[in-house]
Short mmCIF file of C-alpha atoms in Angstrom, two decimals:
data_model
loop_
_atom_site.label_atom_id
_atom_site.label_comp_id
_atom_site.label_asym_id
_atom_site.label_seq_id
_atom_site.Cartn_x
_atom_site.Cartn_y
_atom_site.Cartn_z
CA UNK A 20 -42.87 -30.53 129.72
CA UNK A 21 -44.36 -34.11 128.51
CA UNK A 22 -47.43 -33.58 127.40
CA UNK A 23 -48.05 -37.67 127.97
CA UNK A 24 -49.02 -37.53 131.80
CA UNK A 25 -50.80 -39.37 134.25
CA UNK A 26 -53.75 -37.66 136.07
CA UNK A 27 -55.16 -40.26 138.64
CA UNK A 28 -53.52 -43.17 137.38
CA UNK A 29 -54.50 -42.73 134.07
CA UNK A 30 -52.53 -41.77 131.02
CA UNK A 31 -53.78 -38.39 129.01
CA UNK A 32 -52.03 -36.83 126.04
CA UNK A 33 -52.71 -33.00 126.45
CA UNK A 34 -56.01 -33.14 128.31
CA UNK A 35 -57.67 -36.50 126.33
CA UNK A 36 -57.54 -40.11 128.14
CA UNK A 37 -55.72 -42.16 125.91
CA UNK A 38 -57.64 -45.28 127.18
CA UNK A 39 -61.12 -43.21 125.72
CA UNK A 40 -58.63 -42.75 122.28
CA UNK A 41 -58.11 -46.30 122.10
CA UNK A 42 -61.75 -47.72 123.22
CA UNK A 43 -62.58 -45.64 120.05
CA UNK A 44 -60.62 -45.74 117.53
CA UNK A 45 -59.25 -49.49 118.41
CA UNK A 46 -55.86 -50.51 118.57
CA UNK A 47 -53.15 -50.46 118.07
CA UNK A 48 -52.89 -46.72 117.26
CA UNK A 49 -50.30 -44.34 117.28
CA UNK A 50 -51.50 -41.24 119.01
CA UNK A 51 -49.21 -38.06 118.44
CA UNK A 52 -49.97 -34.59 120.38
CA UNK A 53 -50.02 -31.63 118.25
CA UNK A 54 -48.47 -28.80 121.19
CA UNK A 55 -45.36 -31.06 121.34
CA UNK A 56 -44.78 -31.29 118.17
CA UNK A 57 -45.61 -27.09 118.18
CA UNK A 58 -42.84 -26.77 120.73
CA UNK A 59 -40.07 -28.85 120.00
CA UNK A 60 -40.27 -27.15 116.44
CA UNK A 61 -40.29 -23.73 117.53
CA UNK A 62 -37.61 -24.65 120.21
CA UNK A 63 -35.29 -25.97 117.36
CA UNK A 64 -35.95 -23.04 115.08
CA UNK A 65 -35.42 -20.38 117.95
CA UNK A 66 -32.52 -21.84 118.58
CA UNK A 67 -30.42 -20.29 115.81
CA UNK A 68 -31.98 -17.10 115.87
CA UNK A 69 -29.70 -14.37 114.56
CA UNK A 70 -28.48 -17.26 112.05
CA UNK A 71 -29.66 -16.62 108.32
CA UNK A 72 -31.48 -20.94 109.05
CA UNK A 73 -34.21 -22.87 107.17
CA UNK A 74 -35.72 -25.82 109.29
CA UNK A 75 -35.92 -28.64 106.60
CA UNK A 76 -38.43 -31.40 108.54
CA UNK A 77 -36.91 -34.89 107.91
CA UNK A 78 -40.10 -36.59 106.26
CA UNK A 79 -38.64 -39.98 106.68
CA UNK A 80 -39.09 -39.70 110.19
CA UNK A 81 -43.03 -39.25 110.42
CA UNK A 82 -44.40 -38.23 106.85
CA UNK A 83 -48.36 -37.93 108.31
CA UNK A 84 -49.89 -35.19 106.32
CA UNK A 85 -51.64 -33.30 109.44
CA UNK A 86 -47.74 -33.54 111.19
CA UNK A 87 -46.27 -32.06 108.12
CA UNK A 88 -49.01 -29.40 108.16
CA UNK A 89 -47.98 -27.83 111.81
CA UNK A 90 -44.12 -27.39 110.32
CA UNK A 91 -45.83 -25.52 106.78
CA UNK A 92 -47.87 -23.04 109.02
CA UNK A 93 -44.56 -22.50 111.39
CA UNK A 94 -42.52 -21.44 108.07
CA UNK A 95 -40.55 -24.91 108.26
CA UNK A 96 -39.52 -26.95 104.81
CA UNK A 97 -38.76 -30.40 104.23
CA UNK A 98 -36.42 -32.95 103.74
CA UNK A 99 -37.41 -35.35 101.18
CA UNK A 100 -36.07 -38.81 99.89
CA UNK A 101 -38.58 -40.11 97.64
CA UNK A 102 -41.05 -38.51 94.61
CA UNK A 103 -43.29 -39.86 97.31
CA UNK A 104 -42.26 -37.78 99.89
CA UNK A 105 -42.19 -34.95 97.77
CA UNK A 106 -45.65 -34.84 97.13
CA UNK A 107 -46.75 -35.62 100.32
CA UNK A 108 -44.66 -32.30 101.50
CA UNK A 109 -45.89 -30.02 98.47
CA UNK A 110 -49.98 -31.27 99.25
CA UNK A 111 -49.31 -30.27 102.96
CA UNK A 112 -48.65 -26.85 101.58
CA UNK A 113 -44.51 -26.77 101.96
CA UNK A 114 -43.40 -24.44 98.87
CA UNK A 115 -41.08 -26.37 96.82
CA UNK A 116 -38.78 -23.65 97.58
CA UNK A 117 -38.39 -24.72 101.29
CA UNK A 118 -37.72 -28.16 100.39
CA UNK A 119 -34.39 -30.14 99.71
CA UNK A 120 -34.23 -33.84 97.95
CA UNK A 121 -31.66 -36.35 99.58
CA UNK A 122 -31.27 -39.95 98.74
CA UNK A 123 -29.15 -42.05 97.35
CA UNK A 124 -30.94 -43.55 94.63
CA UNK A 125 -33.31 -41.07 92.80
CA UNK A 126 -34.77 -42.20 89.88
CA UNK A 127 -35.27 -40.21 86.25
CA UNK A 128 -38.86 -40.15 86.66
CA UNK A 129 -38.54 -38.32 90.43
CA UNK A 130 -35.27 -36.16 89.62
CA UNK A 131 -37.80 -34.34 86.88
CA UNK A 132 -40.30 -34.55 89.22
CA UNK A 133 -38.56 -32.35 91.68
CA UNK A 134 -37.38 -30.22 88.50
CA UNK A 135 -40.69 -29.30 87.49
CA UNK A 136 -41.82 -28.70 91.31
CA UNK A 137 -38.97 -26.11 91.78
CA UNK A 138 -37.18 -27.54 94.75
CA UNK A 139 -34.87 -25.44 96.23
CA UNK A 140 -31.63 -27.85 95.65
CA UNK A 141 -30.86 -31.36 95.15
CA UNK A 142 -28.47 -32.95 97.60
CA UNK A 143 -26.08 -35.29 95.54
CA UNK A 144 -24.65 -38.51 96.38
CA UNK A 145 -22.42 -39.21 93.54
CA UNK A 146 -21.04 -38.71 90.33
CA UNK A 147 -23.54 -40.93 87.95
CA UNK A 148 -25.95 -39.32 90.08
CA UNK A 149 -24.75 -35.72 89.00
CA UNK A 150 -24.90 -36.39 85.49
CA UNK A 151 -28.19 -38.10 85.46
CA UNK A 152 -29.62 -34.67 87.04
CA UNK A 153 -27.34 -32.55 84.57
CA UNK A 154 -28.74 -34.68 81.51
CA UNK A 155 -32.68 -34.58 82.83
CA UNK A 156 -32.82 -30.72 83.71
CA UNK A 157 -30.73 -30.29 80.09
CA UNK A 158 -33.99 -32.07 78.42
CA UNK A 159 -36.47 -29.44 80.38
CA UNK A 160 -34.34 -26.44 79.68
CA UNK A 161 -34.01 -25.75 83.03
CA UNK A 162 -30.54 -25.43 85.48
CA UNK A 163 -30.71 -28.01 88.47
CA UNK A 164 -29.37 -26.02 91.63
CA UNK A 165 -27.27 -28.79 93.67
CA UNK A 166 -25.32 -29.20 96.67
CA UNK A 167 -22.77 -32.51 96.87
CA UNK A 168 -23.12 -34.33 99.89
CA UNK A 169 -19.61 -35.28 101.24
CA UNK A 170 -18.55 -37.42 103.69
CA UNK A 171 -16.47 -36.10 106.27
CA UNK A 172 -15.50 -39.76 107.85
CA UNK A 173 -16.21 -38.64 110.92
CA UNK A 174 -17.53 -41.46 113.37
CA UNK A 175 -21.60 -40.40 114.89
CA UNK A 176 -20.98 -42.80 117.74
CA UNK A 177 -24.29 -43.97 116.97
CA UNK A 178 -25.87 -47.32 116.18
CA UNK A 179 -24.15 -48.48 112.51
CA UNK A 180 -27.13 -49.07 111.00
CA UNK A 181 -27.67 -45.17 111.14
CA UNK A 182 -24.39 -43.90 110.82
CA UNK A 183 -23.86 -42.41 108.08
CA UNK A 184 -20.88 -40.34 108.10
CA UNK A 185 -18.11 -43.04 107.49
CA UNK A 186 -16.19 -43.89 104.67
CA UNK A 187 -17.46 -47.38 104.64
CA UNK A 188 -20.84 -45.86 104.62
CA UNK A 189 -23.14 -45.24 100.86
CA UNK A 190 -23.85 -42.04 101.64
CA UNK A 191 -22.32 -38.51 99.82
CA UNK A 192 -18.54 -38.44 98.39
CA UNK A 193 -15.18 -38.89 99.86
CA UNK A 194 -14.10 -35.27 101.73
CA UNK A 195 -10.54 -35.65 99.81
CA UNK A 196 -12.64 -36.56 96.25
CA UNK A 197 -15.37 -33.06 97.28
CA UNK A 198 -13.27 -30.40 95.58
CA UNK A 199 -12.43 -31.65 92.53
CA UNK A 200 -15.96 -32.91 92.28
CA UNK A 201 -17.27 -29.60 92.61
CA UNK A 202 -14.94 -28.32 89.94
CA UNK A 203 -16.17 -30.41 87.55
CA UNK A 204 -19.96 -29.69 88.45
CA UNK A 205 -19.57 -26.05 88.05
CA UNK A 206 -18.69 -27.21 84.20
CA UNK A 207 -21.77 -28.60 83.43
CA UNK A 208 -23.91 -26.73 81.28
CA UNK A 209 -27.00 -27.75 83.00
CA UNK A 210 -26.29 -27.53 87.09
CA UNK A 211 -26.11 -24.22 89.53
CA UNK A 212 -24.18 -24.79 92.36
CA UNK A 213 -25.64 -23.33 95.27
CA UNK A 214 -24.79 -25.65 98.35
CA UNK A 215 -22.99 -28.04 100.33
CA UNK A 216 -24.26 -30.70 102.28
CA UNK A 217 -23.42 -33.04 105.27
CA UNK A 218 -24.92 -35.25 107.71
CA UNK A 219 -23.28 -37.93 109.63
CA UNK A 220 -26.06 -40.22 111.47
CA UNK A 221 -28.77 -40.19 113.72
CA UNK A 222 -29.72 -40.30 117.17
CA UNK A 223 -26.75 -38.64 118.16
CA UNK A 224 -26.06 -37.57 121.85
CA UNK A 225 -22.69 -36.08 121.30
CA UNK A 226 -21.74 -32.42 120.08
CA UNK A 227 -18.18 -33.17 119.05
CA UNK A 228 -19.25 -35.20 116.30
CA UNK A 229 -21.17 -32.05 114.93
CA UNK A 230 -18.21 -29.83 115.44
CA UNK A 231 -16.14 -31.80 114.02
CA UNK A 232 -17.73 -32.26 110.75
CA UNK A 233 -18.75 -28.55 110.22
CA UNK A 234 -15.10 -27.08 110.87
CA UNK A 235 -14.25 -30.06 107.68
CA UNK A 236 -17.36 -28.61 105.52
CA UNK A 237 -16.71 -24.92 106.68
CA UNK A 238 -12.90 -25.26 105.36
CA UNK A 239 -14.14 -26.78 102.21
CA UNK A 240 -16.66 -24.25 101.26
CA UNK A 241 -13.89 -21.43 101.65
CA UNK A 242 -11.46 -23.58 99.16
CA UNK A 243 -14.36 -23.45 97.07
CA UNK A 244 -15.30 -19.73 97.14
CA UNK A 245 -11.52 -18.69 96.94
CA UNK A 246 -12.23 -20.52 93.32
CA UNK A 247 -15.55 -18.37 92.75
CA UNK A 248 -17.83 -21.18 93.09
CA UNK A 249 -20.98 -19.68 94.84
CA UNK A 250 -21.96 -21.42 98.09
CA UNK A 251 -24.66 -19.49 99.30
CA UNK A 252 -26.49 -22.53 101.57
CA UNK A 253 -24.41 -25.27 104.37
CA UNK A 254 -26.98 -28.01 104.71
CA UNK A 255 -25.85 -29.25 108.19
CA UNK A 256 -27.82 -32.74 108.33
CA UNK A 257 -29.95 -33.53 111.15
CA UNK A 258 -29.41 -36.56 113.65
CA UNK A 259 -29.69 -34.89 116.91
CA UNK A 260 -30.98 -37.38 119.45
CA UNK A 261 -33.49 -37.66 121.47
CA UNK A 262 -34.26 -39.96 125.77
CA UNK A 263 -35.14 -43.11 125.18
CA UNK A 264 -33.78 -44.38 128.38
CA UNK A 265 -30.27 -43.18 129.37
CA UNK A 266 -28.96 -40.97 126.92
CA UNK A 267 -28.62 -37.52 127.41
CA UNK A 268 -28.88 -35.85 124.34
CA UNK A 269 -27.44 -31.68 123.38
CA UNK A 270 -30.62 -29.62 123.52
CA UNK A 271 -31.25 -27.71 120.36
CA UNK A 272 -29.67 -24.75 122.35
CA UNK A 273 -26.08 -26.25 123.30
CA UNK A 274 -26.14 -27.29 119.60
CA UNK A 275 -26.29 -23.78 118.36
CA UNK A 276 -23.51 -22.27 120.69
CA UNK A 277 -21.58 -25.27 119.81
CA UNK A 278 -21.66 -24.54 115.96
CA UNK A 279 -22.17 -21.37 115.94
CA UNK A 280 -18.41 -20.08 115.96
CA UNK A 281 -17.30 -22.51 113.04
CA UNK A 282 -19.81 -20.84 111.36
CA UNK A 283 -19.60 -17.45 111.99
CA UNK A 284 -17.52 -16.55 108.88
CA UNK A 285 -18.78 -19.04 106.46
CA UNK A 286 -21.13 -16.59 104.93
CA UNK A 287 -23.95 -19.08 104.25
CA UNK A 288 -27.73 -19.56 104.68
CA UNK A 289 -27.80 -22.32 106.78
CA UNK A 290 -30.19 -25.57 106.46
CA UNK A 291 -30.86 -27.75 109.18
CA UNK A 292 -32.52 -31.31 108.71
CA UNK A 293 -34.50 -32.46 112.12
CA UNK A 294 -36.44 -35.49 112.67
CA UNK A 295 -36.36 -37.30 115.47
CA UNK A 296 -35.79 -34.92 117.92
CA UNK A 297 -39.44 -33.00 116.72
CA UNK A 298 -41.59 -36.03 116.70
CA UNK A 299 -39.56 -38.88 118.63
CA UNK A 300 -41.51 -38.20 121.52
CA UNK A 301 -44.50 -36.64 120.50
CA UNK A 302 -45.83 -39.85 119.73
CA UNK A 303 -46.91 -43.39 121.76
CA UNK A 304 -47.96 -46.56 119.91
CA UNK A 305 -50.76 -48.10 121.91
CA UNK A 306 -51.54 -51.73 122.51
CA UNK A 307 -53.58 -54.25 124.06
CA UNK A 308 -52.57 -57.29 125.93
CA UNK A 309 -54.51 -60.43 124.20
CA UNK A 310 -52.72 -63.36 125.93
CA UNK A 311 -50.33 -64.05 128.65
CA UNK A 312 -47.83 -67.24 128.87
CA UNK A 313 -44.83 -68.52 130.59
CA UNK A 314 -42.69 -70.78 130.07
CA UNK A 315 -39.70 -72.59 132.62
CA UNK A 316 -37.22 -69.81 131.70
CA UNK A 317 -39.48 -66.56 130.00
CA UNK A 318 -42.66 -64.72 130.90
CA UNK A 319 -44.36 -63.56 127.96
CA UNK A 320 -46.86 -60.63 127.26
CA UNK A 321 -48.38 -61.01 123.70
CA UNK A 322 -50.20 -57.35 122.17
CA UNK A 323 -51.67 -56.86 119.16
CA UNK A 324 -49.17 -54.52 117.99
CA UNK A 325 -46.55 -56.26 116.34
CA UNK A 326 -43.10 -55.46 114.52
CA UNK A 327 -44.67 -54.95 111.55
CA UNK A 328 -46.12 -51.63 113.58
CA UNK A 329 -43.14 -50.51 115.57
CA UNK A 330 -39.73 -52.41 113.51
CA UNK A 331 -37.28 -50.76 115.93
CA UNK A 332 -36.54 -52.70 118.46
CA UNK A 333 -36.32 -55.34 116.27
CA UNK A 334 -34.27 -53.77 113.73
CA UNK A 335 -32.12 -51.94 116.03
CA UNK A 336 -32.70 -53.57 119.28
CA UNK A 337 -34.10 -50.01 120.24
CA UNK A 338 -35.78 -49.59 123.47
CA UNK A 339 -39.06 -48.03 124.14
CA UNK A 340 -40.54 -47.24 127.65
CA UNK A 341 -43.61 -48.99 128.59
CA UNK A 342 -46.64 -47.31 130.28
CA UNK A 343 -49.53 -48.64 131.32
CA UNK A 344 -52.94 -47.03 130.00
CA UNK A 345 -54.12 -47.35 133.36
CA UNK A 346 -52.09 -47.55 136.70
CA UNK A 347 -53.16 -50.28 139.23
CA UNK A 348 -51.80 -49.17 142.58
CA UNK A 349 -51.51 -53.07 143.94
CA UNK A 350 -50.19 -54.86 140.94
CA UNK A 351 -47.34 -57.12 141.20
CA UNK A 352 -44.40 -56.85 138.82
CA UNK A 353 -42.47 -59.35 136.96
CA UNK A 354 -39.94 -59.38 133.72
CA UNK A 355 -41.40 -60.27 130.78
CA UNK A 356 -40.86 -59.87 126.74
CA UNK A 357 -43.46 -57.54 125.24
CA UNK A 358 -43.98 -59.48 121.98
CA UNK A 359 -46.59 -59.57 118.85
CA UNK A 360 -48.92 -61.98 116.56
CA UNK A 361 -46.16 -61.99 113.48
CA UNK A 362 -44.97 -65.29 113.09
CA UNK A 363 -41.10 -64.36 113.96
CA UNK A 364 -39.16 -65.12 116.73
CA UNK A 365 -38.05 -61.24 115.90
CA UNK A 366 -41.53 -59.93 116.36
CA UNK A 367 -40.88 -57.98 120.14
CA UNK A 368 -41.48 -54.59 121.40
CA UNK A 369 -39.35 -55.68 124.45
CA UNK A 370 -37.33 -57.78 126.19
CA UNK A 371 -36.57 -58.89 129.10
CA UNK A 372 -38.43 -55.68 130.66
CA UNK A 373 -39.69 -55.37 134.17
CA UNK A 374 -43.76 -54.17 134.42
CA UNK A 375 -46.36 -54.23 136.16
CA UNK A 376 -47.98 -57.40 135.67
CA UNK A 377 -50.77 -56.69 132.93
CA UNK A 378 -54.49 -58.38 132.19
CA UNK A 379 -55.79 -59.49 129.15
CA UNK A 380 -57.52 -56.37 127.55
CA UNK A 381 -55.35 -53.60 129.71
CA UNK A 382 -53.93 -51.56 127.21
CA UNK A 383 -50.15 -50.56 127.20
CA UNK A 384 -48.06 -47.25 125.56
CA UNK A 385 -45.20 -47.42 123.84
CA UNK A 386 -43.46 -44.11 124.39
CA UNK A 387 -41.23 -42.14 122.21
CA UNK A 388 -42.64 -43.71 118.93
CA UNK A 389 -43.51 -40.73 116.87
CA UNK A 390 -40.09 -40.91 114.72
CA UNK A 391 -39.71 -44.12 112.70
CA UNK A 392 -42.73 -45.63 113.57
CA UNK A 393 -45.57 -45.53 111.56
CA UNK A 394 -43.52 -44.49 108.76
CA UNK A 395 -41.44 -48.06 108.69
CA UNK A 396 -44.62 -49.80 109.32
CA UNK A 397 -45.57 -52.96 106.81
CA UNK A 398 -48.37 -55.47 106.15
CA UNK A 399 -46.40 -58.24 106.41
CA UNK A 400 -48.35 -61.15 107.88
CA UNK A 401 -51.50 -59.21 105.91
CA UNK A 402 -51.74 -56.95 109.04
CA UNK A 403 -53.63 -53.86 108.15
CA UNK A 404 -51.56 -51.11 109.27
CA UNK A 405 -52.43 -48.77 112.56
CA UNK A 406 -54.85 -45.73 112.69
CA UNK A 407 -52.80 -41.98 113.61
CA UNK A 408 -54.78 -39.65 115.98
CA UNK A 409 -53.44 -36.15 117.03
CA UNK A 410 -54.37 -34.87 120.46
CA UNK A 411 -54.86 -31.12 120.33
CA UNK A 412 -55.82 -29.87 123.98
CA UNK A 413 -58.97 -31.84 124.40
CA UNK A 414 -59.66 -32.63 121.10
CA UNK A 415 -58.37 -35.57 118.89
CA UNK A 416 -58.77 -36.30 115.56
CA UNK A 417 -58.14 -39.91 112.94
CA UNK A 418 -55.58 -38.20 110.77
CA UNK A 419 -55.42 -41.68 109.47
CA UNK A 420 -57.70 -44.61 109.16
CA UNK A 421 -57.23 -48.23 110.28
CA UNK A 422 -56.26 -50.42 107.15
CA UNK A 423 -59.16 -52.49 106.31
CA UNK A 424 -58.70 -56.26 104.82
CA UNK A 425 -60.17 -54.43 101.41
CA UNK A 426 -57.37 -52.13 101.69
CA UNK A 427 -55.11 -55.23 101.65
CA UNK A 428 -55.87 -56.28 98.47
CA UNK A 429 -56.19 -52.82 96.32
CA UNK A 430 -54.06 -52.84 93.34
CA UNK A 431 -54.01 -56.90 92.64
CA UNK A 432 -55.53 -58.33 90.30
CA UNK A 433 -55.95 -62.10 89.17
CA UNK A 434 -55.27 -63.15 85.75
CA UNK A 435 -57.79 -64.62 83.43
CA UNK A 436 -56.40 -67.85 83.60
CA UNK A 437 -56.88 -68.06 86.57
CA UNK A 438 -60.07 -66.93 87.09
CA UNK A 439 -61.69 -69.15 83.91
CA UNK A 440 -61.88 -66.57 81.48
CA UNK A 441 -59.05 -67.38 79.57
#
C-alpha cells in the first residue's frame, strides 16, 4: 500500500493534499506519513515472531523526535551513533535499555554518557576503543556490557560508500582477529560481555549476503561459548533495502525464513538494526520550480530545494522518483536535470530525467526521501534547513520548524575587537 497517492490528479499523503501542506508550511518540506511508518515497523517486527528479537531503529537514518516516538510506543529501541543521538532517543521515551551505541569514534565524554544512561550494550569497533570504555566505566564503578563488532569480509554488493562489511572497510575487527579479541575482553576488570555484533552495508537487495555473514557470526559465538564466554544477544545489523527504481529488495518476511535456520541453535536474543527500509519511503521532499533554462545541449529545471536538503544523489548518485504535486493531463514531456540554488555544479536532485514539462511555481515530490534526508541536511550556502510535517489520516502536523536567518547565526559571536570594544 503507498500511502503517497494521487486522487484526481493530485498528490495526497494519507488523506491530506500535499499541495495544501506545502502552500502552508512553504517549501521545501519533507512531509513523512505516520501509518507507513506504523506499518513497515510492525511488518519488520512481526516478521521474526517466535524469535526471542529487539527492533533497534537506526537513528542515523531519520532521527525526528515525533518519528522516533511511533517506534517507543510500538516497543522498538534504537540504534545510536552519537551522545547526540542518544539523547534524542532517551527524550522520545526509548528506555536506555532498548538501545545499543555503534560508531566508530565515540568520544570519553559520550562513552560515560551512555554509562550513566544504562544502555543496554556498546557495540565496539576496536581495541583502543575497548580500553577507553574499560578505563571510563572503571572510573564510575560500573561494568560496561559490550559486544565487538567484527567484520566478516563479506562483500554487500552495495554502493562502496555504504559497504561496510569489507576488510578494506573502518568498521568492527578482522573475523580471524574476533576470538582472541574477545578473550582478552572477558579479562578486563571493568567490561561484561554480553554480545556480538555485525552489519555489512546498506541498501542491500540480496539475501545471500545476510546468510552468509550470520552462518560466520553464528560459528563464532559457539567457539566462544564452548570457552564460557556468555553471548546472550547476536546484533544482526540492518541494511535491508528498499525501491528506488529497479531494485527488488527481500521483504522483511523472506529475510526471516532466510536466517532463521542459521540461527535456530545459536541460543541468542536477537537484535536487529532497521533504517531505511522503515522510513525510506515514508517520506517525500517537496519543491518548487523557480526558473526554467536551456541551453544547446541540457534542459534545466531549477527548485528551491537544493543538495544541501537532499545530499544523495549527489553523494551517491542516488535516484529519486519525481512526482508532480499536481498532474496536468496535456503537458508535454522533455529530459531535463532537476537541479538547486547552491553554487555547485554538484547541487542536482536529478539528471538527465524525463518529466512532464513543469511551470514556474508547480511544485514537485521527491519520493522515497524519508531515510537520509533530512538527517544529512546542511546550511551550507546559509540555507536555513527544511520544515518536517507528519501526515496522520487527515491531519498533519510541523514536527519541525523552517530554519529562520536568526537561527543561522545562534551560537556566534563577534569578538571585541572587532566590534570596537576592545
Amino acid at each position: 500500500m503507498d500511502d503517497f497517492r494521487y486522487l484526481e490528479g493530485r498528490l495526497f499523503c494519507e488523506q491530506v493534499a500535499v499541495e495544501d501542506i506545502a502552500r502552508e508550511v512553504g517549501t521545501p518540506v519533507y512531509i513523512y506519513s505516520a501509518t507507513t511508518l506504523e506499518r513497515h515497523f510492525t511488518v519488520f517486527d512481526r516478521a521474526f515472531d517466535g524469535i526471542p528479537h529487539l527492533v533497534c531503529f537506526a537513528m542515523k537514518a531519520n532521527s525526528n523526535q515525533s518519528v522516533i516516538k511511533i517506534f517507543a510506543r510500538l516497543g522498538g529501541g534504537a540504534d545510536v551513533v552519537s551522545g547526540g543521538e542518544l539523547y534524542r532517543a532517551l527524550v522520545a521515551g526509548i528506555p536506555a535499555e532498548r538501545i545499543v551505541y555503534a560508531g566508530v569514534g565515540k568520544t570519553r565524554q559520550e562513552i560515560e554518557y551512555a554509562l550513566k544512561a544504562g544502555i543496554l550494550m556498546f557495540n565496539i569497533e576496536s581495541t583502543e576503543e575497548l580500553a577507553a570504555i574499560n578505563e571510563a566505566a572503571g572510573e564510575l564503578g560500573v561494568k560496561a556490557p559490550i559486544a565487538i563488532r567484527i567484520n566478516p569480509d563479506v562483500d554487500a554488493r552495495t554502493h562502496p560508500y555504504i559497504s561496510t562489511g569489507l576488510k578494506k572497510n573502518k568498521f568492527g575487527v578482522a573475523i580471524e582477529d574476533a576470538f582472541d579479541e574477545y578473550l582478552a575482553a572477558a579479562k578486563l576488570p571493568n567490561i561484561k560481555v554480553i554480545g556480538i555484533h555485525q552489519h555489512i552495508g546498506s541498501q542491500l537487495t540480496e539475501l545471500s549476503p545476510f546468510v552468509d555473514s550470520i552462518k560466520k557470526t553464528v560459528a563464532l559465538v559457539k567457539r566462544l561459548k564452548a570457552e564460557g564466554l556468555d553471548i546472550r544477544y547476536i546484533d544482526v545489523g540492518g541494511g535491508l533495502g528498499i525501491k528506488y527504481l529497479h531494485e527488488n529488495p527481500p521483504h522483511p518476511d523472506e529475510l526471516a525464513m532466510a536466517i532463521r535456520p542459521a540461527l535456530t541453535d545459536a541460543g541468542c536474543e536477537l537484535i536487529f538494526e532497521p533504517g531505511r527500509v522503515i522510513v525510506g519511503n515514508s517520506g517525500a521532499l517537496v519543491t518548487k520550480v523557480l526558473y526554467r533554462k536551456s541551453t544547446e545541449v541540457k534542459n534545466f529545471v531549477i527548485c528551491d530545494a537544493g543538495m544541501n536538503d537532499l545530499v544523495r544523489p549527489t553523494l551517491y548518485q542516488a535516484y529519486h522518483e519525481i512526482r508532480p504535486v499536481e498532474i496536468r493531463p496535456d503537458s508535454e514531456e522533455y529530459t531535463a536535470d532537476l537541479v538547486g540554488p547552491i553554487c555547485e555544479t554538484g547541487d542536482f536532485l536529478a539528471k538527465d530525467r524525463r518529466m512532464a514539462i513543469p511551470e514556474q511555481g508547480d511544485m514537485l515530490a521527491l519520493m522515497s526521501a524519508g531515510a537520509y534526508g533530512f538527517t544529512m541536511s546542511s546550511n551550507y550556502n546559509s540555507r536555513p534547513r527544511a520544515a518536517e510535517v507528519m501526515v496522520k489520516g487527515d491531519g498533519y502536523f510541523v514536527v519541525r520548524e523552517r530554519e529562520t536567518y536568526e537561527d543561522l547565526l545562534k551560537g556566534e559571536k563577534i569578538p571585541d575587537f572587532l566590534t570596537g570594544k576592545g
